[in-house]
Tab-separated table of C-alpha atoms in Angstrom:
chain	number	residue	atom	x	y	z
A	1	ASP	CA	11.639	3.096	3.627
A	2	ALA	CA	11.519	1.858	0.058
A	3	LYS	CA	9.512	3.827	-2.477
A	4	THR	CA	6.379	2.239	-3.891
A	5	THR	CA	4.578	2.963	-7.152
A	6	GLN	CA	0.884	2.423	-7.766
A	7	PRO	CA	-1.503	3.241	-10.595
A	8	THR	CA	-3.249	6.555	-10.046
A	9	SER	CA	-6.745	5.178	-10.412
A	10	MET	CA	-8.719	2.002	-11.058
A	11	ASP	CA	-12.349	1.138	-11.631
A	12	CYS	CA	-14.165	-1.979	-10.487
A	13	ALA	CA	-17.722	-3.224	-10.852
A	14	GLU	CA	-19.592	-3.989	-7.659
A	15	GLY	CA	-19.377	-7.668	-6.749
A	16	ARG	CA	-16.246	-8.259	-8.782
A	17	ALA	CA	-12.758	-8.733	-7.412
A	18	ALA	CA	-10.597	-5.626	-7.218
A	19	ASN	CA	-6.909	-6.308	-7.809
A	20	LEU	CA	-4.674	-3.395	-6.836
A	21	PRO	CA	-1.010	-3.676	-7.881
A	22	CYS	CA	2.008	-2.158	-6.195
A	23	ASN	CA	5.655	-2.082	-7.225
A	24	HIS	CA	8.366	-1.932	-4.561
A	25	SER	CA	11.478	-3.011	-6.415
A	26	THR	CA	13.878	-1.480	-3.845
A	27	ILE	CA	12.270	-3.077	-0.796
A	28	SER	CA	14.801	-4.242	1.778
A	29	GLY	CA	14.752	-7.589	3.563
A	30	ASN	CA	13.324	-6.252	6.809
A	31	GLU	CA	10.567	-4.171	5.229
A	32	TYR	CA	7.022	-5.424	5.177
A	33	VAL	CA	4.372	-4.441	2.642
A	34	TYR	CA	1.493	-2.626	4.347
A	35	TRP	CA	-1.815	-1.629	2.810
A	36	TYR	CA	-4.050	1.101	4.155
A	37	ARG	CA	-7.082	2.741	2.646
A	38	GLN	CA	-8.643	6.124	3.189
A	39	ILE	CA	-12.270	6.736	2.552
A	40	HIS	CA	-13.052	10.362	1.791
A	41	SER	CA	-12.195	12.698	4.685
A	42	GLN	CA	-11.636	9.842	7.160
A	43	GLY	CA	-8.460	8.564	8.788
A	44	PRO	CA	-6.444	5.841	7.019
A	45	GLN	CA	-7.689	2.349	7.818
A	46	TYR	CA	-5.264	-0.550	8.175
A	47	ILE	CA	-6.070	-3.414	5.802
A	48	ILE	CA	-3.302	-6.011	5.814
A	49	HIS	CA	0.447	-6.484	5.772
A	50	GLY	CA	2.948	-9.195	4.877
A	51	LEU	CA	6.639	-9.945	4.539
A	52	LYS	CA	7.056	-12.846	2.114
A	53	ASN	CA	4.070	-15.128	2.327
A	54	ASN	CA	0.630	-14.412	0.998
A	55	GLU	CA	-1.742	-13.185	3.660
A	56	THR	CA	-5.522	-13.183	4.014
A	57	ASN	CA	-7.844	-11.627	6.535
A	58	GLU	CA	-11.495	-10.704	6.697
A	59	MET	CA	-10.959	-7.628	4.549
A	60	ALA	CA	-8.566	-8.673	1.800
A	61	SER	CA	-5.807	-10.906	0.488
A	62	LEU	CA	-2.229	-9.864	-0.150
A	63	ILE	CA	-0.178	-11.624	-2.790
A	64	ILE	CA	3.578	-10.911	-2.730
A	65	THR	CA	5.800	-12.068	-5.576
A	66	GLU	CA	8.628	-14.435	-4.762
A	67	ASP	CA	11.263	-11.749	-5.414
A	68	ARG	CA	9.232	-9.337	-3.233
A	69	LYS	CA	9.471	-6.613	-5.845
A	70	SER	CA	5.742	-6.293	-6.278
A	71	SER	CA	2.474	-7.207	-4.622
A	72	THR	CA	-1.262	-7.211	-5.260
A	73	LEU	CA	-4.054	-6.391	-2.857
A	74	ILE	CA	-7.225	-8.313	-3.641
A	75	LEU	CA	-10.674	-7.286	-2.471
A	76	PRO	CA	-12.594	-10.433	-3.414
A	77	HIS	CA	-16.083	-8.941	-3.773
A	78	ALA	CA	-15.881	-5.169	-4.040
A	79	THR	CA	-18.774	-3.080	-2.759
A	80	LEU	CA	-19.566	0.605	-3.145
A	81	ARG	CA	-18.166	1.144	0.352
A	82	ASP	CA	-14.744	0.023	-0.880
A	83	THR	CA	-14.418	3.206	-2.937
A	84	ALA	CA	-11.331	4.853	-1.415
A	85	VAL	CA	-7.684	5.745	-1.900
A	86	TYR	CA	-5.519	2.662	-1.312
A	87	TYR	CA	-1.945	3.122	-0.122
A	88	CYS	CA	0.795	0.527	-0.451
A	89	ILE	CA	3.684	1.225	1.946
A	90	ALA	CA	7.000	-0.552	2.467
A	91	HIS	CA	7.809	-0.244	6.150
A	92	ASN	CA	10.057	-1.832	8.740
A	93	PRO	CA	7.832	-2.300	11.799
A	94	ASN	CA	10.789	-3.237	13.973
A	95	GLN	CA	11.969	0.356	13.794
A	96	ALA	CA	9.331	1.234	16.325
A	97	GLY	CA	8.141	4.785	16.390
A	98	THR	CA	9.028	5.502	12.778
A	99	ALA	CA	6.593	7.006	10.338
A	100	LEU	CA	4.690	5.441	7.513
A	101	ILE	CA	5.737	7.086	4.252
A	102	PHE	CA	2.609	7.442	2.163
A	103	GLY	CA	2.814	7.686	-1.624
A	104	LYS	CA	0.030	9.021	-3.783
A	105	GLY	CA	-1.950	5.773	-3.669
A	106	THR	CA	-4.541	4.338	-6.023
A	107	THR	CA	-8.036	5.796	-6.133
A	108	LEU	CA	-10.381	2.830	-6.485
A	109	SER	CA	-13.860	3.619	-7.765
A	110	VAL	CA	-16.438	0.864	-7.341
A	111	SER	CA	-19.620	1.325	-9.331
A	112	SER	CA	-22.897	-0.547	-9.586
B	1	ASP	CA	-10.302	-2.795	19.986
B	2	THR	CA	-8.198	-0.685	17.637
B	3	GLU	CA	-9.802	2.670	18.277
B	4	VAL	CA	-8.048	6.001	18.297
B	5	THR	CA	-10.313	8.930	19.065
B	6	GLN	CA	-9.743	12.553	18.123
B	7	THR	CA	-11.516	15.716	19.204
B	8	PRO	CA	-12.802	17.965	17.892
B	9	LYS	CA	-13.897	16.590	14.519
B	10	HIS	CA	-13.909	20.072	13.004
B	11	LEU	CA	-12.232	23.289	14.108
B	12	VAL	CA	-12.332	26.796	12.695
B	13	MET	CA	-9.881	29.288	14.157
B	14	GLY	CA	-8.520	32.716	13.469
B	15	MET	CA	-4.847	33.430	13.039
B	16	THR	CA	-4.587	34.938	16.532
B	17	ASN	CA	-6.401	32.123	18.334
B	18	LYS	CA	-4.940	29.402	20.529
B	19	LYS	CA	-6.558	25.986	20.281
B	20	SER	CA	-5.692	22.377	21.011
B	21	LEU	CA	-6.349	19.073	19.273
B	22	LYS	CA	-6.735	15.976	21.401
B	23	CYS	CA	-6.029	12.328	20.651
B	24	GLU	CA	-6.693	9.339	22.898
B	25	GLN	CA	-6.078	5.603	22.719
B	26	HIS	CA	-6.544	2.818	25.251
B	27	MET	CA	-4.707	0.031	23.470
B	28	GLY	CA	-1.583	0.333	25.609
B	29	HIS	CA	0.383	1.680	22.657
B	30	ARG	CA	3.522	3.550	23.632
B	31	ALA	CA	4.190	5.225	20.272
B	32	MET	CA	1.904	8.032	19.125
B	33	TYR	CA	2.052	10.145	16.001
B	34	TRP	CA	0.732	13.352	14.477
B	35	TYR	CA	0.342	13.488	10.708
B	36	LYS	CA	-0.870	16.380	8.565
B	37	GLN	CA	-2.809	15.867	5.358
B	38	LYS	CA	-3.473	18.661	2.896
B	39	ALA	CA	-6.300	18.321	0.409
B	40	LYS	CA	-5.698	15.676	-2.265
B	41	LYS	CA	-2.268	14.829	-0.815
B	42	PRO	CA	-1.083	11.838	1.247
B	43	PRO	CA	-0.541	12.168	5.002
B	44	GLU	CA	2.850	13.510	6.106
B	45	LEU	CA	4.480	12.955	9.477
B	46	MET	CA	4.779	15.852	11.914
B	47	PHE	CA	5.789	14.328	15.278
B	48	VAL	CA	6.413	10.986	16.955
B	49	TYR	CA	6.264	10.296	20.679
B	50	SER	CA	7.806	7.145	22.106
B	51	TYR	CA	7.139	6.369	25.763
B	52	GLU	CA	5.777	9.880	26.211
B	53	LYS	CA	8.963	11.493	24.931
B	54	LEU	CA	9.264	13.377	21.662
B	55	SER	CA	11.443	11.241	19.387
B	56	ILE	CA	10.848	12.762	15.952
B	57	ASN	CA	10.040	16.333	14.932
B	58	GLU	CA	9.894	16.705	11.168
B	59	SER	CA	11.011	20.346	11.234
B	60	VAL	CA	7.527	21.487	12.115
B	61	PRO	CA	7.099	25.248	12.792
B	62	SER	CA	6.934	26.203	16.451
B	63	ARG	CA	3.343	27.403	16.087
B	64	PHE	CA	2.549	23.676	16.424
B	65	SER	CA	3.404	22.394	19.895
B	66	PRO	CA	2.863	18.728	20.726
B	67	GLU	CA	2.382	17.346	24.199
B	68	CYS	CA	2.060	13.815	25.544
B	69	PRO	CA	0.787	14.118	29.145
B	70	ASN	CA	0.440	10.349	29.628
B	71	SER	CA	0.594	7.103	27.716
B	72	SER	CA	-2.996	7.399	26.471
B	73	LEU	CA	-3.176	11.043	25.459
B	74	LEU	CA	-1.575	13.168	22.781
B	75	ASN	CA	-2.277	16.842	22.288
B	76	LEU	CA	-1.362	19.298	19.576
B	77	HIS	CA	-1.416	22.921	20.693
B	78	LEU	CA	-1.971	25.482	17.963
B	79	HIS	CA	-1.049	29.158	18.119
B	80	ALA	CA	-0.776	31.894	15.500
B	81	LEU	CA	-1.526	29.558	12.624
B	82	GLN	CA	-1.623	30.615	9.006
B	83	PRO	CA	-4.350	29.873	6.454
B	84	GLU	CA	-1.985	27.405	4.732
B	85	ASP	CA	-2.078	25.306	7.913
B	86	SER	CA	-5.647	24.349	7.091
B	87	ALA	CA	-5.618	20.560	6.738
B	88	LEU	CA	-6.769	17.262	8.186
B	89	TYR	CA	-4.711	16.455	11.292
B	90	LEU	CA	-4.398	12.757	11.947
B	91	CYS	CA	-3.318	11.004	15.105
B	92	ALA	CA	-2.037	7.427	15.093
B	93	SER	CA	-0.671	4.980	17.648
B	94	SER	CA	1.284	1.742	17.559
B	95	PRO	CA	2.890	-0.704	19.981
B	96	PHE	CA	6.541	-0.044	20.851
B	97	MET	CA	8.171	-3.316	21.767
B	98	ARG	CA	10.160	-6.207	20.384
B	99	GLY	CA	8.055	-8.699	18.509
B	100	GLY	CA	4.325	-8.528	18.047
B	101	ARG	CA	2.337	-6.413	15.677
B	102	LYS	CA	3.462	-2.809	15.413
B	103	THR	CA	0.716	-1.720	13.073
B	104	GLN	CA	-0.187	1.954	13.240
B	105	TYR	CA	-3.854	2.683	13.811
B	106	PHE	CA	-5.268	6.050	12.871
B	107	GLY	CA	-7.973	8.208	14.337
B	108	PRO	CA	-10.665	9.869	12.220
B	109	GLY	CA	-8.800	13.173	12.127
B	110	THR	CA	-9.577	16.792	12.953
B	111	ARG	CA	-10.472	18.982	9.998
B	112	LEU	CA	-8.891	22.393	10.701
B	113	LEU	CA	-9.726	25.614	8.896
B	114	VAL	CA	-7.639	28.702	9.641
B	115	LEU	CA	-9.215	31.999	8.640
């Protein structure tokens, strides 16, 4: 799986949009961009994934650049409960039964 | 429903004890995973089971013994662990088929302390 790089930490005010960047310049054509988050001492929670097109679900939006070398996860209205470590992972889901390779992630701190 | 359950939530064991961690899912997923997460580090893969057969072992010491008795259950048997094995043990599952979503879903983890 391609390596991803993320900022170590970010701060966001409650109610504002949180924009979390991720670089994946060596991503291959069959790798998707996955985002998970991990709230303190809990299991990682799936957020969203995409291949080329922008994606949106009830939790977040994912914006992928046209060259697929970077992406941004957007939490439109951050709350205190969104404080967590956010992991961006490049992964080929068609290689079933293969592991997610977690990087160090971004620690997002949402404050009131 | 995307629930993976793990028991126990917390476990304290001595270095001579034998214990087991249990993971269960009822989503019909045929790939199941054990990850280990040390404090302030990202999760790292230990084992993968595909259709109840061990497909990946990331050079894990033999004091960790996985077992997949059926398509819904995954166990991790622990014996003669060391204090450095203290960690959060995470179970995950995903579909194993052509097409469709193959997203991995994680359980809440078992926090293990080895004394």
